Amino acid sequence: MSHRASRVLRLDALARVEGEAALHLTVHDGTVTGTRLRIYEPPRFFEAFLVGRGHHEPPDITARICGICPVAYQMTSCQAIEAACGVTVDGPLAELRRLLYYGEWIESQSLHIHLLHAPDFFGHPSAVELARDQRAAVERGLRIKQAGNAVMEQLGGRAIHPVNVRVGGFYRVPGPAELAPLARRLRRAHDDALETVRWVSGFDFPDAAFDGPLLAMRDPGRYAIDSGTPAVLAASAGSDGAAPVTPFRVEEFERHVVERQVPHSTALVSELDGHPYLTGSLARYAVSGRWLHPSARGAAREAGLGDPAAGAVCRNPFRSIVVRAVEVVHAVAEALRIIDAYEPPARPYAEVPPRRATGRAATEAPRGLLYHRYAMDADGTLTLARIVPPTAQNQAAIEDDLRRQVQARLDRPDEAPGDAELTALCERAVRNHDPCISCSAHFLDLTVERG
């Protein structure tokens, strides 16, 4: 270890996140004076790729933004195009879309819980070591993930970058008999998901709190995923949910959420009404927890998250793994509800004729609120595309969370942290938020400067 006054820490790559980034911390006289989450993955230019393409093309193109959450990009792009064209997709087609989206939630959240996040709570460097210690739990998580993949394969044509989604609906819709095998797998997955909540609720959670504003979709009466309007739970130092929830129209999104370029990142940094904010599982639970499926609400209470029906809020990023597990219970239960009530639509898609207009939409990707805006000419040629992914929105909040975590550790004068301890702390703090760096680029090489 080098001298404390000039110590520099380096970690060439952060494991168990999607993409590449670096963290630069500056510490002076025991105080963290700067945090920079440097997302250095090259810009992807998807917004530029979309300009000049036809209005039916965004679902297939945007699905390639992410191999873990392609449905989120497909659903949001479809809804934005349909909004521009004045078309609303409802009834069985909307339910099938929601079923496909739940399939992605199930597989993505289970992947994060069991393979990316849980190893941190057991001191293991990877899921391989975790499986040696917690074999039954990892196998359970893989079964849940496989059930989600099966939903995506059935409705999307394949589990990665689905090809059956189109503007207006699907190229082909299944018959009830084709969904019956999914229901059998999902019933087993529901039991597995409840057991996963019990498992993760027993982890040892450090004390932490994000007290800034939380942003999520809100659709009174349901736990919003592909419907509703953006809503903000105001900043609060407490966790009793007393802060007001304020919705705003999706057309006002860019008035409230302002992106700016920073020199140290290829992802734009967002602020909500001038403040860092958090989107994702904690925000969804805070804004819409009372509308979780009854089995998920019961699991939340059993896990110590409080009563979501009474507006309970969780602001501890380390406990996000518990909230994600509860969301998996909800997604599985709702997927079963849709399958049980399913009646095939008369047509697999609604016609979406082009017109000169601008359309906007937002949905809830597993990692948080995802926003799209498209403008098109009268023939459907796109003239503008704007995509605001959740990880980019969370970048400033992650930097603030890292500063708080490291400062709290440095404030213990009798327990001077070593290089390895600070590095592990930063990795855990980043993984709490399940960042998808590849989506955000438009982690972890760690450097700490002390002086």
Coordinates of C-alpha atoms in Angstrom, one line a residue:
M1 CA 0.0 0.0 0.0
S2 CA 1.3 3.4 -0.9
H3 CA 1.5 6.4 1.5
R4 CA -2.0 7.5 2.6
A5 CA -1.4 11.1 1.5
S6 CA -1.0 10.1 -2.1
R7 CA -2.8 6.8 -2.3
V8 CA -4.2 5.9 -5.7
L9 CA -6.5 2.9 -6.2
R10 CA -7.1 1.2 -9.6
L11 CA -9.6 -1.4 -10.6
D12 CA -9.4 -2.1 -14.3
A13 CA -12.9 -3.6 -14.8
L14 CA -16.0 -3.8 -12.7
A15 CA -17.5 -7.3 -12.8
R16 CA -21.1 -8.2 -12.8
V17 CA -22.5 -5.1 -14.6
E18 CA -23.4 -4.6 -18.3
G19 CA -20.8 -2.5 -20.0
E20 CA -17.7 -0.6 -19.1
A21 CA -17.0 2.5 -16.9
A22 CA -14.6 3.9 -14.4
L23 CA -14.9 5.7 -11.1
H24 CA -12.6 8.6 -10.1
L25 CA -12.7 9.6 -6.4
T26 CA -10.8 12.6 -5.0
V27 CA -10.2 12.7 -1.2
H28 CA -8.6 15.6 0.6
D29 CA -7.9 15.6 4.3
G30 CA -10.3 12.8 4.8
T31 CA -13.2 14.4 2.8
V32 CA -14.5 13.1 -0.5
T33 CA -14.3 16.3 -2.6
G34 CA -15.2 14.8 -6.0
T35 CA -16.8 11.7 -7.6
R36 CA -16.9 11.1 -11.3
L37 CA -18.5 8.0 -12.8
R38 CA -16.8 7.9 -16.1
I39 CA -18.7 5.9 -18.6
Y40 CA -16.1 5.5 -21.4
E41 CA -17.9 2.9 -23.6
P42 CA -18.1 4.4 -27.1
P43 CA -21.3 6.2 -28.1
R44 CA -23.7 3.9 -29.9
F45 CA -25.4 6.5 -32.1
F46 CA -28.8 4.7 -32.2
E47 CA -30.6 8.0 -32.3
A48 CA -28.7 9.0 -35.4
F49 CA -29.3 5.5 -37.0
L50 CA -33.1 6.0 -36.7
V51 CA -33.2 9.3 -38.6
G52 CA -34.3 8.7 -42.1
R53 CA -35.8 5.3 -41.4
G54 CA -39.5 4.4 -41.7
H55 CA -41.8 4.6 -38.8
H56 CA -42.2 0.8 -38.6
E57 CA -38.5 0.2 -38.1
P58 CA -37.7 1.5 -34.5
P59 CA -38.9 -1.6 -32.7
D60 CA -36.3 -3.8 -34.5
I61 CA -33.5 -1.2 -34.4
T62 CA -33.9 -0.1 -30.8
A63 CA -34.1 -3.8 -29.6
R64 CA -30.4 -4.0 -30.4
I65 CA -29.6 -1.3 -27.8
C66 CA -29.6 -4.0 -25.1
G67 CA -29.5 -7.8 -25.1
I68 CA -30.9 -7.9 -21.5
C69 CA -33.9 -5.5 -21.9
P70 CA -34.7 -5.4 -25.6
V71 CA -38.5 -5.5 -25.0
A72 CA -38.4 -2.3 -23.0
Y73 CA -37.0 -0.5 -26.0
Q74 CA -39.4 -2.2 -28.4
M75 CA -42.5 -1.4 -26.3
T76 CA -41.5 2.3 -25.7
S77 CA -40.6 2.9 -29.3
C78 CA -43.9 1.3 -30.4
Q79 CA -45.9 3.5 -28.1
A80 CA -44.1 6.6 -29.1
I81 CA -44.7 5.9 -32.8
E82 CA -48.4 5.1 -32.1
A83 CA -48.8 8.3 -30.1
A84 CA -47.5 10.3 -33.1
C85 CA -49.9 8.5 -35.4
G86 CA -52.9 8.9 -33.1
V87 CA -53.3 5.1 -32.5
T88 CA -54.0 3.4 -29.2
V89 CA -53.4 -0.3 -28.9
D90 CA -55.7 -1.8 -26.3
G91 CA -57.6 -5.0 -25.4
P92 CA -55.9 -8.4 -25.9
L93 CA -53.1 -6.9 -27.9
A94 CA -52.1 -4.6 -25.0
E95 CA -52.4 -7.5 -22.6
L96 CA -50.0 -9.6 -24.8
R97 CA -47.6 -6.8 -24.9
R98 CA -47.7 -6.6 -21.1
L99 CA -47.2 -10.3 -20.9
L100 CA -44.1 -10.1 -23.1
Y101 CA -42.8 -7.2 -20.9
Y102 CA -43.3 -9.2 -17.8
G103 CA -41.3 -12.0 -19.3
E104 CA -38.4 -9.6 -19.6
W105 CA -38.9 -8.3 -16.1
I106 CA -38.8 -11.9 -14.8
E107 CA -35.6 -12.9 -16.7
S108 CA -33.7 -9.6 -16.2
Q109 CA -34.5 -9.1 -12.5
S110 CA -33.7 -12.7 -11.7
L111 CA -30.4 -12.4 -13.6
H112 CA -29.4 -9.4 -11.5
I113 CA -30.6 -10.8 -8.2
H114 CA -28.9 -14.2 -8.4
L115 CA -25.9 -13.8 -10.7
L116 CA -24.9 -10.2 -10.4
H117 CA -26.0 -8.8 -7.0
A118 CA -26.3 -11.7 -4.5
P119 CA -22.6 -12.6 -4.6
D120 CA -21.8 -9.3 -2.9
F121 CA -23.7 -10.3 0.3
F122 CA -21.7 -13.5 0.6
G123 CA -18.3 -12.0 -0.2
H124 CA -18.0 -14.0 -3.4
P125 CA -16.4 -12.6 -6.5
S126 CA -18.8 -14.2 -8.9
A127 CA -21.9 -16.4 -9.3
V128 CA -19.8 -19.4 -9.8
E129 CA -18.4 -19.2 -6.2
L130 CA -21.9 -18.3 -5.0
A131 CA -23.3 -21.5 -6.6
R132 CA -20.8 -23.6 -4.6
D133 CA -22.1 -22.0 -1.4
Q134 CA -25.8 -21.4 -2.3
R135 CA -26.5 -24.0 -5.0
A136 CA -30.2 -24.3 -4.3
A137 CA -30.8 -20.6 -4.4
V138 CA -28.8 -20.1 -7.7
E139 CA -30.6 -23.1 -9.3
R140 CA -33.9 -21.6 -8.2
G141 CA -33.0 -18.2 -9.8
L142 CA -32.1 -19.9 -13.0
R143 CA -35.5 -21.6 -13.1
I144 CA -37.2 -18.3 -12.7
K145 CA -35.1 -16.7 -15.4
Q146 CA -35.8 -19.6 -17.8
A147 CA -39.5 -19.1 -17.2
G148 CA -39.1 -15.5 -18.2
N149 CA -37.1 -16.5 -21.3
A150 CA -39.8 -18.9 -22.3
V151 CA -42.4 -16.1 -22.3
M152 CA -40.1 -14.0 -24.5
E153 CA -39.5 -16.9 -26.9
Q154 CA -43.2 -17.7 -27.2
L155 CA -44.4 -14.1 -27.8
G156 CA -41.3 -12.5 -29.2
G157 CA -39.9 -15.3 -31.4
R158 CA -36.7 -15.5 -29.5
A159 CA -35.5 -14.5 -26.0
I160 CA -32.8 -12.0 -27.2
H161 CA -33.8 -9.2 -29.6
P162 CA -37.3 -10.5 -30.2
V163 CA -38.5 -10.4 -33.8
N164 CA -42.2 -10.8 -33.5
V165 CA -42.9 -7.2 -32.2
R166 CA -44.2 -4.6 -34.7
V167 CA -45.7 -1.2 -34.4
G168 CA -49.4 -1.8 -33.7
G169 CA -48.9 -5.2 -32.1
F170 CA -47.3 -8.4 -33.3
Y171 CA -46.7 -10.2 -36.6
R172 CA -48.3 -13.3 -35.1
V173 CA -50.3 -13.9 -31.9
P174 CA -50.5 -17.3 -30.1
G175 CA -53.6 -19.4 -29.4
P176 CA -54.6 -20.2 -25.9
A177 CA -53.2 -23.8 -26.1
E178 CA -49.7 -22.3 -26.9
L179 CA -49.7 -20.4 -23.7
A180 CA -50.7 -23.3 -21.5
P181 CA -47.1 -24.6 -21.1
L182 CA -46.0 -21.1 -20.0
A183 CA -48.6 -21.2 -17.3
R184 CA -47.2 -24.4 -15.9
R185 CA -43.7 -23.0 -15.8
L186 CA -44.9 -19.8 -14.3
R187 CA -46.8 -21.5 -11.5
R188 CA -43.5 -23.2 -10.4
A189 CA -41.7 -19.8 -10.9
H190 CA -44.2 -18.1 -8.5
D191 CA -43.3 -20.5 -5.7
D192 CA -39.6 -20.0 -6.5
A193 CA -40.0 -16.2 -6.6
L194 CA -41.7 -16.2 -3.1
E195 CA -38.8 -18.3 -1.8
T196 CA -36.3 -15.9 -3.3
V197 CA -37.9 -13.0 -1.4
R198 CA -37.4 -14.9 1.8
W199 CA -33.8 -15.7 0.9
V200 CA -32.7 -12.1 0.0
S201 CA -34.6 -10.6 2.9
G202 CA -32.2 -12.4 5.3
F203 CA -29.1 -10.7 3.9
D204 CA -27.1 -8.3 6.0
F205 CA -27.9 -4.7 4.7
P206 CA -25.6 -1.8 5.5
D207 CA -27.3 1.4 6.6
A208 CA -27.8 3.8 3.6
A209 CA -30.4 6.1 2.2
F210 CA -31.0 8.0 -1.0
D211 CA -32.9 11.1 0.1
G212 CA -33.3 12.7 -3.3
P213 CA -36.4 12.6 -5.6
L214 CA -37.6 9.3 -7.0
L215 CA -39.1 9.1 -10.6
A216 CA -41.3 6.3 -11.9
M217 CA -44.4 5.7 -14.0
R218 CA -47.7 5.9 -12.2
D219 CA -51.0 4.4 -13.3
P220 CA -53.5 4.4 -10.4
G221 CA -55.0 1.0 -9.9
R222 CA -52.0 -0.9 -11.3
Y223 CA -48.3 -1.3 -10.8
A224 CA -47.2 0.7 -13.8
I225 CA -45.0 -1.0 -16.4
D226 CA -46.2 0.1 -19.8
S227 CA -48.9 2.6 -19.0
G228 CA -49.5 5.8 -17.0
T229 CA -47.6 9.0 -16.6
P230 CA -44.3 9.9 -15.0
A231 CA -44.5 10.8 -11.3
V232 CA -42.1 12.1 -8.7
L233 CA -41.9 11.3 -5.1
A234 CA -40.3 14.3 -3.6
A235 CA -37.0 14.2 -1.7
S236 CA -37.4 13.1 1.9
A237 CA -35.0 12.3 4.7
G238 CA -37.5 9.8 6.1
S239 CA -38.9 6.5 4.8
D240 CA -42.5 6.8 5.8
G241 CA -43.7 7.8 2.4
A242 CA -45.0 11.2 3.7
A243 CA -43.6 13.1 0.7
P244 CA -46.1 13.9 -2.0
V245 CA -46.3 12.1 -5.4
T246 CA -46.6 14.5 -8.2
P247 CA -47.4 13.2 -11.8
F248 CA -46.7 15.1 -15.0
R249 CA -47.6 14.4 -18.6
V250 CA -45.1 12.5 -20.7
E251 CA -45.2 15.5 -23.1
E252 CA -43.6 17.5 -20.3
F253 CA -40.8 15.0 -19.6
E254 CA -38.0 17.0 -21.2
R255 CA -39.1 20.1 -19.3
H256 CA -38.5 18.3 -16.0
V257 CA -35.6 16.0 -17.0
V258 CA -32.7 17.9 -18.5
E259 CA -29.7 16.2 -19.9
R260 CA -26.2 17.6 -20.1
Q261 CA -22.9 16.5 -21.4
V262 CA -20.0 16.1 -19.0
P263 CA -16.3 15.7 -20.1
H264 CA -15.8 12.5 -18.2
S265 CA -18.7 10.4 -19.6
T266 CA -20.1 9.3 -23.0
A267 CA -23.5 9.1 -21.2
L268 CA -25.5 12.3 -20.7
V269 CA -26.1 13.2 -17.1
S270 CA -29.7 14.0 -16.2
E271 CA -31.2 16.2 -13.5
L272 CA -34.9 16.3 -12.4
D273 CA -35.9 19.8 -11.9
G274 CA -32.3 20.7 -11.1
H275 CA -31.6 17.7 -8.8
P276 CA -30.0 14.3 -9.1
Y277 CA -32.7 11.6 -8.9
L278 CA -33.2 7.9 -8.9
T279 CA -35.4 5.8 -11.2
G280 CA -35.8 2.0 -11.0
S281 CA -37.1 -0.5 -8.5
L282 CA -36.9 1.7 -5.4
A283 CA -38.8 4.5 -7.2
R284 CA -41.4 2.1 -8.6
Y285 CA -42.1 0.6 -5.2
A286 CA -42.3 4.1 -3.6
V287 CA -44.7 5.5 -6.3
S288 CA -46.9 2.4 -7.0
G289 CA -46.2 -0.2 -4.3
R290 CA -49.9 -0.1 -3.1
W291 CA -50.9 -1.6 -6.5
L292 CA -48.6 -4.6 -6.4
H293 CA -50.3 -8.0 -6.9
P294 CA -51.6 -9.3 -3.5
S295 CA -49.0 -12.1 -3.4
A296 CA -46.3 -9.5 -4.0
R297 CA -47.7 -7.2 -1.3
G298 CA -47.7 -10.0 1.2
A299 CA -44.1 -10.9 0.2
A300 CA -43.0 -7.3 0.8
R301 CA -44.5 -7.3 4.3
E302 CA -42.9 -10.6 5.1
A303 CA -39.6 -9.3 3.9
G304 CA -39.7 -6.3 6.2
L305 CA -40.3 -3.7 3.6
G306 CA -43.4 -2.4 5.4
D307 CA -46.9 -2.4 4.0
P308 CA -46.9 -1.1 0.4
A309 CA -50.7 -0.7 0.6
A310 CA -50.1 2.0 3.2
G311 CA -47.4 3.8 1.1
A312 CA -44.3 2.2 2.6
V313 CA -41.1 3.5 0.9
C314 CA -37.6 1.9 0.8
R315 CA -34.8 4.3 0.2
N316 CA -31.8 2.0 1.1
P317 CA -30.1 1.1 -2.2
F318 CA -28.6 -2.1 -0.7
R319 CA -32.2 -3.3 -0.1
S320 CA -33.0 -2.8 -3.7
I321 CA -32.4 -6.6 -4.2
V322 CA -35.4 -7.3 -2.0
V323 CA -37.6 -4.9 -3.9
R324 CA -36.5 -6.5 -7.2
A325 CA -37.4 -9.9 -5.8
V326 CA -40.9 -8.6 -4.8
E327 CA -41.3 -7.3 -8.3
V328 CA -40.5 -10.7 -9.7
V329 CA -43.3 -12.2 -7.6
H330 CA -45.6 -9.4 -9.1
A331 CA -44.5 -10.1 -12.7
V332 CA -45.0 -13.8 -12.4
A333 CA -48.4 -13.4 -10.8
E334 CA -49.6 -10.9 -13.3
A335 CA -48.3 -13.0 -16.2
L336 CA -50.4 -15.9 -14.9
R337 CA -53.4 -13.6 -14.7
I338 CA -53.0 -12.5 -18.3
I339 CA -52.6 -16.1 -19.6
D340 CA -55.6 -17.4 -17.6
A341 CA -57.9 -14.6 -19.1
Y342 CA -56.4 -14.7 -22.6
E343 CA -58.6 -14.6 -25.6
P344 CA -56.9 -14.1 -29.0
P345 CA -57.4 -10.7 -30.7
A346 CA -59.3 -10.6 -34.0
R347 CA -56.1 -9.3 -35.7
P348 CA -52.4 -9.6 -34.6
Y349 CA -51.9 -5.8 -35.0
A350 CA -53.7 -2.5 -35.5
E351 CA -53.0 -0.4 -38.5
V352 CA -50.7 2.6 -37.8
P353 CA -50.8 4.9 -40.8
P354 CA -48.1 7.6 -40.8
R355 CA -48.6 11.3 -40.4
R356 CA -46.5 14.4 -39.8
A357 CA -46.3 14.5 -36.0
T358 CA -44.2 14.0 -32.9
G359 CA -44.9 11.2 -30.4
R360 CA -43.6 10.5 -26.9
A361 CA -43.8 7.5 -24.6
A362 CA -42.3 6.2 -21.4
T363 CA -42.4 2.7 -19.9
E364 CA -40.6 1.0 -17.0
A365 CA -37.6 -1.0 -18.1
P366 CA -36.3 -3.4 -15.3
R367 CA -33.7 -0.7 -14.5
G368 CA -36.1 2.2 -14.5
L369 CA -38.1 4.7 -16.6
L370 CA -37.2 4.7 -20.3
Y371 CA -38.3 7.7 -22.5
H372 CA -38.5 7.9 -26.3
R373 CA -39.5 10.8 -28.6
Y374 CA -39.8 10.6 -32.4
A375 CA -40.8 13.1 -35.0
M376 CA -41.8 12.0 -38.5
D377 CA -42.8 13.4 -41.9
A378 CA -46.1 12.7 -43.5
D379 CA -44.8 9.5 -45.2
G380 CA -43.5 8.1 -41.9
T381 CA -39.8 9.0 -42.4
L382 CA -38.3 9.7 -39.0
T383 CA -36.7 13.2 -38.7
L384 CA -35.7 13.0 -35.1
A385 CA -35.2 10.4 -32.4
R386 CA -34.5 11.0 -28.7
I387 CA -33.9 8.1 -26.2
V388 CA -33.3 8.7 -22.5
P389 CA -32.3 5.3 -20.8
P390 CA -32.6 4.7 -17.1
T391 CA -28.9 4.2 -16.3
A392 CA -28.0 7.6 -17.8
Q393 CA -30.7 9.2 -15.7
N394 CA -29.2 7.5 -12.6
Q395 CA -25.6 8.5 -13.2
A396 CA -25.7 11.6 -11.0
A397 CA -27.5 9.8 -8.2
I398 CA -25.0 6.9 -8.3
E399 CA -22.1 9.4 -8.1
D400 CA -23.9 11.0 -5.1
D401 CA -24.5 7.6 -3.5
L402 CA -20.8 6.7 -3.9
R403 CA -19.7 9.9 -2.3
R404 CA -22.0 9.3 0.7
Q405 CA -20.9 5.6 1.1
V406 CA -17.2 6.4 0.9
Q407 CA -17.4 9.4 3.2
A408 CA -19.3 7.4 5.8
R409 CA -16.6 4.8 5.7
L410 CA -13.8 7.4 6.0
D411 CA -15.5 9.1 8.9
R412 CA -14.6 6.1 11.1
P413 CA -11.2 7.2 12.3
D414 CA -10.6 4.0 14.2
E415 CA -11.2 1.8 11.1
A416 CA -9.0 3.2 8.4
P417 CA -10.2 1.5 5.2
G418 CA -7.6 -0.2 2.9
D419 CA -7.5 -0.2 -0.8
A420 CA -9.3 -3.5 -1.2
E421 CA -12.1 -2.4 1.2
L422 CA -12.8 0.9 -0.5
T423 CA -12.8 -0.8 -3.9
A424 CA -15.3 -3.5 -2.7
L425 CA -17.5 -0.9 -1.2
C426 CA -17.6 1.1 -4.4
E427 CA -18.4 -1.9 -6.5
R428 CA -21.3 -2.9 -4.2
A429 CA -22.7 0.6 -4.2
V430 CA -22.7 0.7 -8.0
R431 CA -24.2 -2.8 -8.4
N432 CA -27.1 -1.8 -6.1
H433 CA -28.4 0.2 -9.0
D434 CA -28.0 -2.6 -11.6
P435 CA -26.5 -0.2 -14.2
C436 CA -26.6 -1.1 -17.9
I437 CA -23.6 0.9 -19.2
S438 CA -24.1 -0.2 -22.8
C439 CA -27.7 1.2 -22.8
S440 CA -26.5 4.5 -21.3
A441 CA -23.5 5.2 -23.5
H442 CA -24.6 8.2 -26.1
F443 CA -17.5 0.2 -14.8
L444 CA -15.1 -0.2 -13.0
D445 CA -11.7 1.3 -13.3
L446 CA -11.3 2.9 -9.9
T447 CA -9.0 5.7 -9.0
V448 CA -8.8 7.4 -5.6
E449 CA -6.6 10.4 -5.2
R450 CA -5.7 11.4 -1.7
G451 CA -4.0 14.6 -0.7

